mmCIF file of C-alpha atoms and ligand atoms in Angstrom:
data_model
loop_
_atom_site.group_PDB
_atom_site.id
_atom_site.type_symbol
_atom_site.label_atom_id
_atom_site.label_comp_id
_atom_site.label_asym_id
_atom_site.label_seq_id
_atom_site.Cartn_x
_atom_site.Cartn_y
_atom_site.Cartn_z
ATOM 1 C CA MET A 5 4.148 29.594 19.915
ATOM 2 C CA THR A 6 4.342 28.277 16.346
ATOM 3 C CA LEU A 7 7.081 25.935 15.204
ATOM 4 C CA ARG A 8 8.462 28.788 13.139
ATOM 5 C CA GLU A 9 8.778 31.010 16.212
ATOM 6 C CA GLN A 10 10.329 28.240 18.262
ATOM 7 C CA SER A 11 12.999 27.927 15.617
ATOM 8 C CA ALA A 12 13.605 31.684 15.415
ATOM 9 C CA ASP A 13 17.034 31.309 17.036
ATOM 10 C CA LEU A 14 18.109 28.779 14.442
ATOM 11 C CA PRO A 15 19.537 29.788 11.072
ATOM 12 C CA ALA A 16 16.882 29.954 8.327
ATOM 13 C CA THR A 17 18.082 26.715 6.786
ATOM 14 C CA SER A 18 17.166 24.843 9.985
ATOM 15 C CA ALA A 19 13.535 25.985 9.981
ATOM 16 C CA LEU A 20 11.233 23.353 11.432
ATOM 17 C CA GLU A 21 8.614 23.933 8.768
ATOM 18 C CA HIS A 22 9.476 23.873 5.132
ATOM 19 C CA VAL A 23 7.229 23.358 2.125
ATOM 20 C CA LEU A 24 9.080 21.132 -0.319
ATOM 21 C CA LEU A 25 7.409 21.214 -3.742
ATOM 22 C CA THR A 26 10.449 20.032 -5.700
ATOM 23 C CA PRO A 27 10.349 17.048 -8.098
ATOM 24 C CA GLY A 28 12.330 15.110 -5.471
ATOM 25 C CA PRO A 29 13.164 15.025 -2.695
ATOM 26 C CA THR A 30 9.644 15.037 -1.290
ATOM 27 C CA PRO A 31 8.443 15.766 2.268
ATOM 28 C CA ILE A 32 9.161 12.760 4.485
ATOM 29 C CA HIS A 33 6.078 10.737 5.437
ATOM 30 C CA PRO A 34 5.254 11.152 9.164
ATOM 31 C CA GLU A 35 5.482 7.376 9.730
ATOM 32 C CA ALA A 36 8.927 7.324 8.138
ATOM 33 C CA MET A 37 9.987 10.265 10.306
ATOM 34 C CA LYS A 38 8.932 8.343 13.410
ATOM 35 C CA ALA A 39 10.725 5.188 12.261
ATOM 36 C CA LEU A 40 13.973 7.149 11.838
ATOM 37 C CA THR A 41 14.177 7.572 15.607
ATOM 38 C CA ARG A 42 13.978 3.806 16.299
ATOM 39 C CA VAL A 43 16.786 2.279 18.337
ATOM 40 C CA MET A 44 19.665 1.172 16.141
ATOM 41 C CA LEU A 45 20.058 -2.532 15.362
ATOM 42 C CA GLY A 46 22.895 -4.360 13.629
ATOM 43 C CA HIS A 47 22.721 -5.157 9.936
ATOM 44 C CA MET A 48 22.916 -8.919 10.763
ATOM 45 C CA ASP A 49 20.173 -8.792 13.394
ATOM 46 C CA PRO A 50 17.330 -11.304 12.884
ATOM 47 C CA GLU A 51 14.792 -8.516 13.294
ATOM 48 C CA VAL A 52 16.499 -6.577 10.505
ATOM 49 C CA PHE A 53 16.429 -9.614 8.207
ATOM 50 C CA LYS A 54 12.727 -9.977 8.966
ATOM 51 C CA MET A 55 12.159 -6.315 8.112
ATOM 52 C CA ASN A 56 14.156 -6.709 4.898
ATOM 53 C CA SER A 57 11.963 -9.656 3.832
ATOM 54 C CA ALA A 58 8.863 -7.538 4.430
ATOM 55 C CA ILE A 59 10.412 -4.757 2.322
ATOM 56 C CA GLN A 60 11.230 -7.227 -0.463
ATOM 57 C CA HIS A 61 7.637 -8.452 -0.426
ATOM 58 C CA ASP A 62 6.186 -4.940 -0.491
ATOM 59 C CA LEU A 63 8.538 -3.947 -3.318
ATOM 60 C CA ARG A 64 7.228 -6.856 -5.420
ATOM 61 C CA VAL A 65 3.729 -5.465 -4.902
ATOM 62 C CA MET A 66 4.817 -1.905 -5.723
ATOM 63 C CA TYR A 67 6.598 -2.943 -8.934
ATOM 64 C CA GLY A 68 4.009 -5.581 -9.888
ATOM 65 C CA THR A 69 6.626 -8.299 -10.331
ATOM 66 C CA GLU A 70 6.319 -12.066 -10.536
ATOM 67 C CA PRO A 71 6.595 -13.724 -7.095
ATOM 68 C CA GLU A 72 10.151 -14.963 -7.842
ATOM 69 C CA ALA A 73 11.564 -11.571 -8.827
ATOM 70 C CA PHE A 74 14.494 -10.360 -6.761
ATOM 71 C CA THR A 75 13.950 -7.046 -4.995
ATOM 72 C CA ALA A 76 16.348 -5.155 -2.740
ATOM 73 C CA LEU A 77 17.437 -1.742 -1.538
ATOM 74 C CA LEU A 78 20.802 -0.357 -2.648
ATOM 75 C CA ALA A 79 22.626 1.964 -0.288
ATOM 76 C CA GLY A 80 22.599 5.014 -2.497
ATOM 77 C CA THR A 81 20.214 7.280 -4.384
ATOM 78 C CA GLY A 82 18.246 6.612 -7.562
ATOM 79 C CA SER A 83 21.344 7.089 -9.715
ATOM 80 C CA LEU A 84 22.963 4.101 -8.011
ATOM 81 C CA GLY A 85 19.916 2.058 -9.002
ATOM 82 C CA MET A 86 20.522 3.213 -12.573
ATOM 83 C CA GLU A 87 24.241 2.432 -12.446
ATOM 84 C CA ALA A 88 23.777 -1.016 -10.863
ATOM 85 C CA GLY A 89 21.590 -2.081 -13.790
ATOM 86 C CA PHE A 90 24.199 -1.202 -16.393
ATOM 87 C CA ALA A 91 27.080 -2.526 -14.271
ATOM 88 C CA ASN A 92 25.484 -5.965 -13.891
ATOM 89 C CA LEU A 93 23.723 -6.373 -17.220
ATOM 90 C CA VAL A 94 26.077 -4.752 -19.745
ATOM 91 C CA GLU A 95 29.358 -6.148 -21.037
ATOM 92 C CA LYS A 96 31.971 -4.471 -23.195
ATOM 93 C CA GLY A 97 30.800 -4.338 -26.793
ATOM 94 C CA ASP A 98 27.094 -4.878 -26.101
ATOM 95 C CA ASP A 99 24.698 -2.855 -28.238
ATOM 96 C CA ILE A 100 22.362 -0.893 -25.985
ATOM 97 C CA LEU A 101 19.502 1.274 -27.195
ATOM 98 C CA VAL A 102 18.772 4.201 -24.874
ATOM 99 C CA CYS A 103 15.710 6.434 -25.175
ATOM 100 C CA THR A 104 16.956 9.956 -24.492
ATOM 101 C CA ASN A 105 14.335 12.689 -24.444
ATOM 102 C CA GLY A 106 15.674 14.463 -21.375
ATOM 103 C CA SER A 107 18.550 14.686 -18.938
ATOM 104 C CA PHE A 108 17.890 11.387 -17.140
ATOM 105 C CA GLY A 109 17.800 9.494 -20.431
ATOM 106 C CA ARG A 110 21.143 11.092 -21.263
ATOM 107 C CA ARG A 111 22.492 10.013 -17.854
ATOM 108 C CA MET A 112 21.521 6.424 -18.736
ATOM 109 C CA ALA A 113 23.342 6.677 -22.069
ATOM 110 C CA GLU A 114 26.473 8.004 -20.378
ATOM 111 C CA MET A 115 26.483 5.211 -17.808
ATOM 112 C CA ALA A 116 25.930 2.491 -20.422
ATOM 113 C CA ALA A 117 28.881 3.899 -22.405
ATOM 114 C CA ARG A 118 31.130 3.889 -19.323
ATOM 115 C CA TYR A 119 30.446 0.171 -18.884
ATOM 116 C CA GLY A 120 31.635 -0.417 -22.411
ATOM 117 C CA ALA A 121 28.373 -0.486 -24.383
ATOM 118 C CA ASN A 122 27.942 0.696 -27.949
ATOM 119 C CA VAL A 123 25.100 3.098 -27.300
ATOM 120 C CA ARG A 124 22.382 3.815 -29.844
ATOM 121 C CA LEU A 125 20.126 6.753 -29.108
ATOM 122 C CA VAL A 126 16.459 7.233 -29.845
ATOM 123 C CA THR A 127 15.390 10.796 -29.141
ATOM 124 C CA ALA A 128 12.300 12.986 -29.289
ATOM 125 C CA PRO A 129 11.843 16.779 -29.355
ATOM 126 C CA LEU A 130 11.967 18.431 -25.919
ATOM 127 C CA GLY A 131 8.639 18.059 -24.139
ATOM 128 C CA GLU A 132 7.527 15.104 -26.271
ATOM 129 C CA ALA A 133 7.439 11.378 -25.552
ATOM 130 C CA ILE A 134 9.534 8.746 -27.318
ATOM 131 C CA ASN A 135 7.795 7.283 -30.361
ATOM 132 C CA PRO A 136 7.713 3.456 -29.982
ATOM 133 C CA ALA A 137 8.102 3.113 -33.769
ATOM 134 C CA ASP A 138 11.560 4.721 -33.443
ATOM 135 C CA VAL A 139 12.517 2.038 -30.915
ATOM 136 C CA ALA A 140 11.287 -0.673 -33.294
ATOM 137 C CA ALA A 141 13.350 0.808 -36.128
ATOM 138 C CA HIS A 142 16.659 0.579 -34.214
ATOM 139 C CA LEU A 143 16.193 -2.688 -32.344
ATOM 140 C CA ASP A 144 18.155 -5.020 -34.596
ATOM 141 C CA GLY A 145 20.991 -6.773 -32.705
ATOM 142 C CA VAL A 146 20.355 -4.872 -29.485
ATOM 143 C CA GLN A 147 21.004 -6.631 -26.130
ATOM 144 C CA MET A 148 19.166 -4.120 -23.974
ATOM 145 C CA VAL A 149 16.704 -1.250 -24.298
ATOM 146 C CA ALA A 150 16.725 1.401 -21.565
ATOM 147 C CA VAL A 151 14.013 3.997 -21.056
ATOM 148 C CA VAL A 152 13.038 6.556 -18.427
ATOM 149 C CA HIS A 153 9.345 6.115 -17.630
ATOM 150 C CA GLY A 154 8.773 9.632 -16.281
ATOM 151 C CA GLU A 155 11.360 12.162 -17.521
ATOM 152 C CA THR A 156 11.635 14.566 -14.581
ATOM 153 C CA SER A 157 13.547 17.187 -16.536
ATOM 154 C CA THR A 158 10.588 17.907 -18.854
ATOM 155 C CA GLY A 159 7.532 16.328 -17.169
ATOM 156 C CA VAL A 160 7.120 13.788 -19.971
ATOM 157 C CA LEU A 161 5.704 10.278 -19.543
ATOM 158 C CA ASN A 162 7.230 7.817 -22.002
ATOM 159 C CA PRO A 163 4.951 5.043 -23.370
ATOM 160 C CA VAL A 164 6.637 2.153 -21.544
ATOM 161 C CA PRO A 165 3.834 -0.403 -22.148
ATOM 162 C CA GLU A 166 4.034 0.171 -25.936
ATOM 163 C CA ILE A 167 7.845 0.123 -25.938
ATOM 164 C CA ALA A 168 7.782 -3.045 -23.811
ATOM 165 C CA GLU A 169 5.458 -4.722 -26.319
ATOM 166 C CA ILE A 170 8.026 -4.079 -29.068
ATOM 167 C CA VAL A 171 11.037 -5.122 -26.997
ATOM 168 C CA ARG A 172 9.332 -8.350 -25.823
ATOM 169 C CA HIS A 173 9.563 -9.886 -29.294
ATOM 170 C CA SER A 174 13.215 -8.959 -29.811
ATOM 171 C CA GLY A 175 14.930 -10.921 -27.042
ATOM 172 C CA ALA A 176 16.534 -7.768 -25.649
ATOM 173 C CA LEU A 177 16.375 -6.970 -21.939
ATOM 174 C CA LEU A 178 14.278 -3.984 -20.889
ATOM 175 C CA THR A 179 15.527 -1.578 -18.206
ATOM 176 C CA VAL A 180 13.073 1.035 -16.951
ATOM 177 C CA ASP A 181 13.826 4.066 -14.787
ATOM 178 C CA ALA A 182 10.759 4.119 -12.532
ATOM 179 C CA VAL A 183 12.003 6.928 -10.302
ATOM 180 C CA THR A 184 9.018 9.259 -10.778
ATOM 181 C CA THR A 185 6.433 6.531 -11.334
ATOM 182 C CA ALA A 186 6.810 3.421 -9.129
ATOM 183 C CA GLY A 187 4.629 3.752 -6.043
ATOM 184 C CA MET A 188 2.473 6.486 -7.529
ATOM 185 C CA GLU A 189 1.701 5.619 -11.155
ATOM 186 C CA PRO A 190 0.665 2.329 -12.808
ATOM 187 C CA PHE A 191 3.740 0.087 -13.044
ATOM 188 C CA TYR A 192 3.394 -3.596 -14.017
ATOM 189 C CA MET A 193 6.818 -5.182 -14.250
ATOM 190 C CA GLN A 194 5.538 -8.721 -14.849
ATOM 191 C CA ASP A 195 2.827 -7.850 -17.395
ATOM 192 C CA TRP A 196 5.119 -5.529 -19.320
ATOM 193 C CA GLU A 197 8.065 -7.955 -18.996
ATOM 194 C CA VAL A 198 10.436 -5.368 -17.608
ATOM 195 C CA ASP A 199 13.755 -6.939 -16.604
ATOM 196 C CA TYR A 200 15.272 -4.289 -14.400
ATOM 197 C CA ALA A 201 13.584 -1.370 -12.636
ATOM 198 C CA TYR A 202 14.719 1.081 -9.995
ATOM 199 C CA THR A 203 13.581 4.166 -8.142
ATOM 200 C CA GLY A 204 14.826 6.433 -5.335
ATOM 201 C CA ALA A 205 13.412 6.391 -1.805
ATOM 202 C CA GLN A 206 12.962 10.182 -1.745
ATOM 203 C CA LYS A 207 10.671 10.411 -4.775
ATOM 204 C CA CYS A 208 7.211 8.791 -4.897
ATOM 205 C CA LEU A 209 7.523 7.052 -1.516
ATOM 206 C CA SER A 210 8.490 10.115 0.548
ATOM 207 C CA ALA A 211 11.211 8.270 2.473
ATOM 208 C CA PRO A 212 14.576 9.904 3.246
ATOM 209 C CA PRO A 213 17.090 9.967 0.359
ATOM 210 C CA GLY A 214 19.839 7.346 0.382
ATOM 211 C CA LEU A 215 18.157 4.141 -0.797
ATOM 212 C CA ALA A 216 17.483 2.828 -4.285
ATOM 213 C CA PRO A 217 14.792 0.122 -4.424
ATOM 214 C CA ILE A 218 15.457 -2.247 -7.334
ATOM 215 C CA ALA A 219 13.659 -5.176 -8.948
ATOM 216 C CA VAL A 220 15.401 -7.779 -11.136
ATOM 217 C CA SER A 221 13.609 -10.322 -13.328
ATOM 218 C CA GLU A 222 14.707 -13.962 -13.601
ATOM 219 C CA ARG A 223 15.652 -13.306 -17.222
ATOM 220 C CA ALA A 224 17.957 -10.486 -16.123
ATOM 221 C CA PHE A 225 19.550 -12.768 -13.539
ATOM 222 C CA ALA A 226 20.169 -15.372 -16.236
ATOM 223 C CA ARG A 227 21.881 -12.729 -18.379
ATOM 224 C CA TYR A 228 23.971 -11.714 -15.366
ATOM 225 C CA ALA A 229 24.915 -15.346 -14.655
ATOM 226 C CA ALA A 230 26.176 -15.730 -18.241
ATOM 227 C CA ARG A 231 28.623 -12.799 -17.949
ATOM 228 C CA LYS A 232 32.095 -13.474 -19.323
ATOM 229 C CA THR A 233 33.676 -11.038 -16.850
ATOM 230 C CA PRO A 234 32.691 -10.146 -13.268
ATOM 231 C CA THR A 235 30.503 -7.080 -12.644
ATOM 232 C CA PRO A 236 32.947 -4.136 -12.427
ATOM 233 C CA LEU A 237 30.941 -2.510 -9.597
ATOM 234 C CA TRP A 238 31.675 -4.768 -6.609
ATOM 235 C CA TYR A 239 29.377 -2.874 -4.208
ATOM 236 C CA CYS A 240 26.222 -3.604 -6.216
ATOM 237 C CA ASP A 241 27.132 -6.976 -7.751
ATOM 238 C CA PHE A 242 23.844 -8.915 -7.958
ATOM 239 C CA GLU A 243 25.472 -11.988 -6.397
ATOM 240 C CA GLY A 244 26.739 -9.961 -3.439
ATOM 241 C CA LEU A 245 23.278 -8.452 -2.978
ATOM 242 C CA ARG A 246 21.749 -11.926 -3.091
ATOM 243 C CA ASP A 247 24.234 -13.154 -0.476
ATOM 244 C CA TYR A 248 22.943 -10.574 1.964
ATOM 245 C CA TRP A 249 19.244 -10.337 1.072
ATOM 246 C CA ILE A 250 18.616 -14.074 0.583
ATOM 247 C CA GLU A 251 21.480 -16.029 2.184
ATOM 248 C CA HIS A 252 21.803 -13.548 5.068
ATOM 249 C CA THR A 253 25.588 -13.471 4.904
ATOM 250 C CA TYR A 254 27.619 -10.289 5.289
ATOM 251 C CA HIS A 255 28.311 -8.255 2.158
ATOM 252 C CA HIS A 256 28.349 -4.635 3.340
ATOM 253 C CA THR A 257 26.747 -2.724 6.219
ATOM 254 C CA ILE A 258 23.310 -1.586 5.158
ATOM 255 C CA PRO A 259 21.999 1.777 6.490
ATOM 256 C CA VAL A 260 19.604 0.183 8.997
ATOM 257 C CA ASN A 261 17.901 3.427 10.070
ATOM 258 C CA LEU A 262 17.097 4.303 6.486
ATOM 259 C CA HIS A 263 15.600 0.829 6.097
ATOM 260 C CA PHE A 264 13.370 1.498 9.152
ATOM 261 C CA ALA A 265 12.079 4.690 7.567
ATOM 262 C CA PHE A 266 11.745 3.140 4.116
ATOM 263 C CA GLU A 267 9.748 0.174 5.422
ATOM 264 C CA ALA A 268 7.280 2.561 7.108
ATOM 265 C CA ALA A 269 6.916 4.774 4.029
ATOM 266 C CA LEU A 270 6.365 1.866 1.659
ATOM 267 C CA ARG A 271 3.856 0.245 4.034
ATOM 268 C CA ALA A 272 1.946 3.532 4.248
ATOM 269 C CA ALA A 273 1.860 3.760 0.445
ATOM 270 C CA LEU A 274 0.473 0.244 0.051
ATOM 271 C CA GLU A 275 -2.040 0.815 2.837
ATOM 272 C CA GLU A 276 -3.283 3.952 1.106
ATOM 273 C CA GLY A 277 -3.533 1.834 -2.039
ATOM 274 C CA LEU A 278 -1.721 2.457 -5.324
ATOM 275 C CA PRO A 279 -4.965 3.290 -7.243
ATOM 276 C CA ASN A 280 -5.866 5.880 -4.586
ATOM 277 C CA ARG A 281 -2.434 7.436 -4.947
ATOM 278 C CA GLN A 282 -2.804 7.618 -8.726
ATOM 279 C CA GLN A 283 -6.128 9.372 -8.265
ATOM 280 C CA ARG A 284 -4.729 11.794 -5.664
ATOM 281 C CA VAL A 285 -1.956 12.942 -8.047
ATOM 282 C CA ARG A 286 -4.416 13.577 -10.852
ATOM 283 C CA GLN A 287 -6.863 15.483 -8.667
ATOM 284 C CA MET A 288 -4.088 17.665 -7.264
ATOM 285 C CA GLY A 289 -2.688 18.327 -10.738
ATOM 286 C CA ARG A 290 -6.064 19.459 -12.054
ATOM 287 C CA ALA A 291 -6.682 21.690 -9.010
ATOM 288 C CA ILE A 292 -3.282 23.380 -9.414
ATOM 289 C CA VAL A 293 -3.649 23.962 -13.154
ATOM 290 C CA THR A 294 -7.198 25.323 -12.755
ATOM 291 C CA SER A 295 -5.934 27.750 -10.098
ATOM 292 C CA LEU A 296 -2.847 28.982 -11.956
ATOM 293 C CA ALA A 297 -4.168 29.076 -15.548
ATOM 294 C CA PRO A 298 -5.848 32.519 -15.157
ATOM 295 C CA LEU A 299 -2.382 33.910 -14.239
ATOM 296 C CA GLY A 300 -0.989 32.693 -17.560
ATOM 297 C CA PHE A 301 0.569 29.350 -16.527
ATOM 298 C CA SER A 302 -0.035 26.570 -19.068
ATOM 299 C CA HIS A 303 0.968 22.940 -19.628
ATOM 300 C CA TYR A 304 4.488 22.694 -21.063
ATOM 301 C CA VAL A 305 3.840 19.204 -22.490
ATOM 302 C CA LYS A 306 1.364 19.674 -25.312
ATOM 303 C CA ARG A 307 -0.133 16.220 -25.778
ATOM 304 C CA GLU A 308 -2.194 15.138 -22.798
ATOM 305 C CA GLN A 309 -1.083 11.491 -23.012
ATOM 306 C CA ASP A 310 2.579 12.603 -22.829
ATOM 307 C CA ARG A 311 2.115 14.386 -19.484
ATOM 308 C CA LEU A 312 3.727 12.876 -16.407
ATOM 309 C CA PRO A 313 1.186 13.330 -13.577
ATOM 310 C CA THR A 314 3.832 13.278 -10.810
ATOM 311 C CA VAL A 315 5.913 16.167 -12.181
ATOM 312 C CA LEU A 316 3.700 19.005 -13.332
ATOM 313 C CA ALA A 317 5.685 21.014 -15.896
ATOM 314 C CA LEU A 318 4.080 24.437 -16.306
ATOM 315 C CA ARG A 319 5.128 27.072 -18.828
ATOM 316 C CA LEU A 320 5.567 30.412 -17.060
ATOM 317 C CA PRO A 321 3.468 33.461 -17.991
ATOM 318 C CA GLU A 322 4.960 35.981 -20.431
ATOM 319 C CA GLY A 323 7.498 38.247 -18.668
ATOM 320 C CA PHE A 324 7.373 36.249 -15.418
ATOM 321 C CA ASP A 325 10.335 36.855 -13.065
ATOM 322 C CA ASP A 326 11.214 33.189 -12.489
ATOM 323 C CA ALA A 327 14.302 33.635 -10.305
ATOM 324 C CA GLY A 328 12.837 36.581 -8.381
ATOM 325 C CA VAL A 329 9.560 34.872 -7.519
ATOM 326 C CA ARG A 330 11.267 31.642 -6.501
ATOM 327 C CA ALA A 331 13.677 33.589 -4.274
ATOM 328 C CA GLU A 332 10.674 35.284 -2.621
ATOM 329 C CA LEU A 333 9.070 31.877 -2.119
ATOM 330 C CA ARG A 334 12.272 30.491 -0.592
ATOM 331 C CA LYS A 335 12.269 33.366 1.931
ATOM 332 C CA ARG A 336 8.866 32.049 2.992
ATOM 333 C CA GLU A 337 10.233 28.498 3.318
ATOM 334 C CA ILE A 338 8.707 27.268 0.054
ATOM 335 C CA SER A 339 10.923 25.448 -2.458
ATOM 336 C CA VAL A 340 9.877 25.381 -6.096
ATOM 337 C CA THR A 341 12.071 24.055 -8.916
ATOM 338 C CA GLY A 342 12.474 25.725 -12.293
ATOM 339 C CA GLY A 343 13.521 24.246 -15.626
ATOM 340 C CA LEU A 344 16.797 22.520 -16.504
ATOM 341 C CA GLY A 345 19.118 23.589 -19.342
ATOM 342 C CA PRO A 346 16.961 24.688 -22.277
ATOM 343 C CA THR A 347 13.834 24.975 -20.118
ATOM 344 C CA ALA A 348 15.489 27.150 -17.423
ATOM 345 C CA GLY A 349 13.444 30.342 -17.035
ATOM 346 C CA VAL A 350 10.714 28.807 -19.206
ATOM 347 C CA ILE A 351 8.989 26.337 -16.884
ATOM 348 C CA TRP A 352 8.375 25.364 -13.279
ATOM 349 C CA ARG A 353 8.424 21.697 -12.365
ATOM 350 C CA LEU A 354 5.995 21.162 -9.514
ATOM 351 C CA GLY A 355 6.485 17.909 -7.624
ATOM 352 C CA LEU A 356 3.381 15.792 -7.085
ATOM 353 C CA MET A 357 5.113 12.710 -5.763
ATOM 354 C CA GLY A 358 4.248 11.111 -2.441
ATOM 355 C CA GLU A 359 3.466 13.576 0.335
ATOM 356 C CA SER A 360 3.825 16.649 -1.880
ATOM 357 C CA ALA A 361 0.607 15.676 -3.725
ATOM 358 C CA ARG A 362 -1.573 16.995 -0.901
ATOM 359 C CA PRO A 363 -3.801 20.077 -0.627
ATOM 360 C CA ALA A 364 -1.880 21.625 2.303
ATOM 361 C CA PRO A 365 1.599 22.203 0.806
ATOM 362 C CA TYR A 366 0.097 23.701 -2.363
ATOM 363 C CA ARG A 367 -2.196 25.864 -0.218
ATOM 364 C CA ALA A 368 1.004 27.412 1.176
ATOM 365 C CA LEU A 369 2.223 28.042 -2.392
ATOM 366 C CA MET A 370 -1.050 29.615 -3.529
ATOM 367 C CA MET A 371 -1.196 31.845 -0.463
ATOM 368 C CA ALA A 372 2.367 33.036 -1.022
ATOM 369 C CA LEU A 373 1.825 33.591 -4.768
ATOM 370 C CA GLU A 374 -1.368 35.556 -4.155
ATOM 371 C CA ASP A 375 0.711 37.861 -1.989
ATOM 372 C CA ILE A 376 3.896 38.044 -4.094
ATOM 373 C CA LEU A 377 2.104 38.501 -7.431
ATOM 374 C CA GLY A 378 -0.838 40.469 -6.066
ATOM 375 C CA ALA A 379 -3.000 37.755 -7.598
ATOM 376 C CA ASP A 380 -6.314 38.462 -5.913
ATOM 377 C CA GLY A 381 -8.663 35.499 -5.803
ATOM 378 C CA LEU A 382 -5.973 32.822 -6.254
ATOM 379 C CA MET A 383 -6.634 31.230 -2.856
ATOM 380 C CA ARG A 384 -10.373 31.285 -3.404
ATOM 381 C CA ARG A 385 -9.915 29.663 -6.813
ATOM 382 C CA TYR A 386 -7.653 26.976 -5.324
ATOM 383 C CA GLU A 387 -10.137 26.099 -2.571
ATOM 384 C CA ALA A 388 -12.956 25.872 -5.127
ATOM 385 C CA ALA A 389 -10.801 23.721 -7.433
ATOM 386 C CA LEU A 390 -9.932 21.358 -4.563
ATOM 387 C CA GLU A 391 -13.592 21.005 -3.743
ATOM 388 C CA ALA A 392 -14.452 20.346 -7.374
ATOM 389 C CA GLN A 393 -11.866 17.534 -7.330
ATOM 390 C CA GLY A 394 -13.338 16.085 -4.147
ATOM 391 C CA LEU A 395 -10.225 16.906 -2.124
HETATM 392 C C1 LIG B 8 15.762 11.884 -9.454
HETATM 393 C C2 LIG B 8 15.882 11.016 -10.641
HETATM 394 C C3 LIG B 8 16.972 10.160 -10.853
HETATM 395 C C4 LIG B 8 18.207 10.177 -10.003
HETATM 396 O O1 LIG B 8 17.970 9.983 -8.694
HETATM 397 P P1 LIG B 8 18.963 10.549 -7.560
HETATM 398 O O2 LIG B 8 18.245 10.062 -6.357
HETATM 399 O O3 LIG B 8 19.019 12.024 -7.709
HETATM 400 O O4 LIG B 8 20.267 9.903 -7.756
HETATM 401 C C5 LIG B 8 16.969 9.308 -11.937
HETATM 402 N N1 LIG B 8 15.939 9.301 -12.799
HETATM 403 C C6 LIG B 8 14.882 10.129 -12.662
HETATM 404 C C7 LIG B 8 13.782 10.068 -13.663
HETATM 405 C C8 LIG B 8 14.821 11.005 -11.583
HETATM 406 O O5 LIG B 8 13.764 11.831 -11.446
#
């Protein structure tokens, strides 16, 4: 009996097998799944503090920070990581420059404004990366620059190393949204001199949603320490986080079980090796594009260097029934995400983060598409493309 048959008496939404190809959340890593069932411990347990130290160490490796950088997990999703940065590092009246070439950049701008910042925007046409020269042109008097590394809404990779080079000489802090990059794409917090970075557990690390791993530079801590007013967000106040993560005193109850799963997922990522993960994403991306191109799918992001490898944005073929095909896929327990706002009905955004960047889940997609679209030869093309990529 297959898992699917065993679950036949459950409603469809409880199916035991589901192919999650969304740009987050991603399928949970098997080691993380196992860790979720560990016996519960208290948040002040010595074993939990030991685990937290191991997580902090592994996060420094993942983000490429200096050895003194503060790392921690926030009890919330990636957006809490974003909000905590602005809450702790922005004060009323600060001038903040936000790069906004997609919906997550706009979310950053909105948050910065809510914490009292005067927000300056640098934008780029949809599907294009931010031009570092535009950042340079608006940098005068700015206390912080904020940029999304991989813009999930359009599949665009912003040139963070080049932007960082410009910001470095200005004295401004640099906040980077690393949600679709850290753990899967090159990310060098120390070399680039990034001051605050965050991601979400359910993206590149394939851990359950509900944790936001953050990294804070010493420079950012100094800025925080010089605040004239306390951080308005008590729950994520850097000092409160330090009390728990370093001094081991109570601040709030951390979600211990999520920490178990996160520790296992992060360990598995580092054991696989970050360069191997970068290679895996690229090989999978090429195999998928090679397979789908004859059906009329093409890269949405025109310039190759602007393409985010972990979120493959593909323009749909002429006359393609986006909603209809995705509904058919969902009936077969396959989730695919379309565009957002102006790109709705125009693109698909295929997730290649963490465990979704594997041959098997995309084999399920190709098999289903061959059937739904009557696309003879799609499976054969996919298998050949995988082989050509050495997968
Ligand atoms: C998913 C995502 C977020 C927000 O994360 P949530 O976990 O949904 O709160 C922020 N930035 C980017 C680039 C993302 O892809």
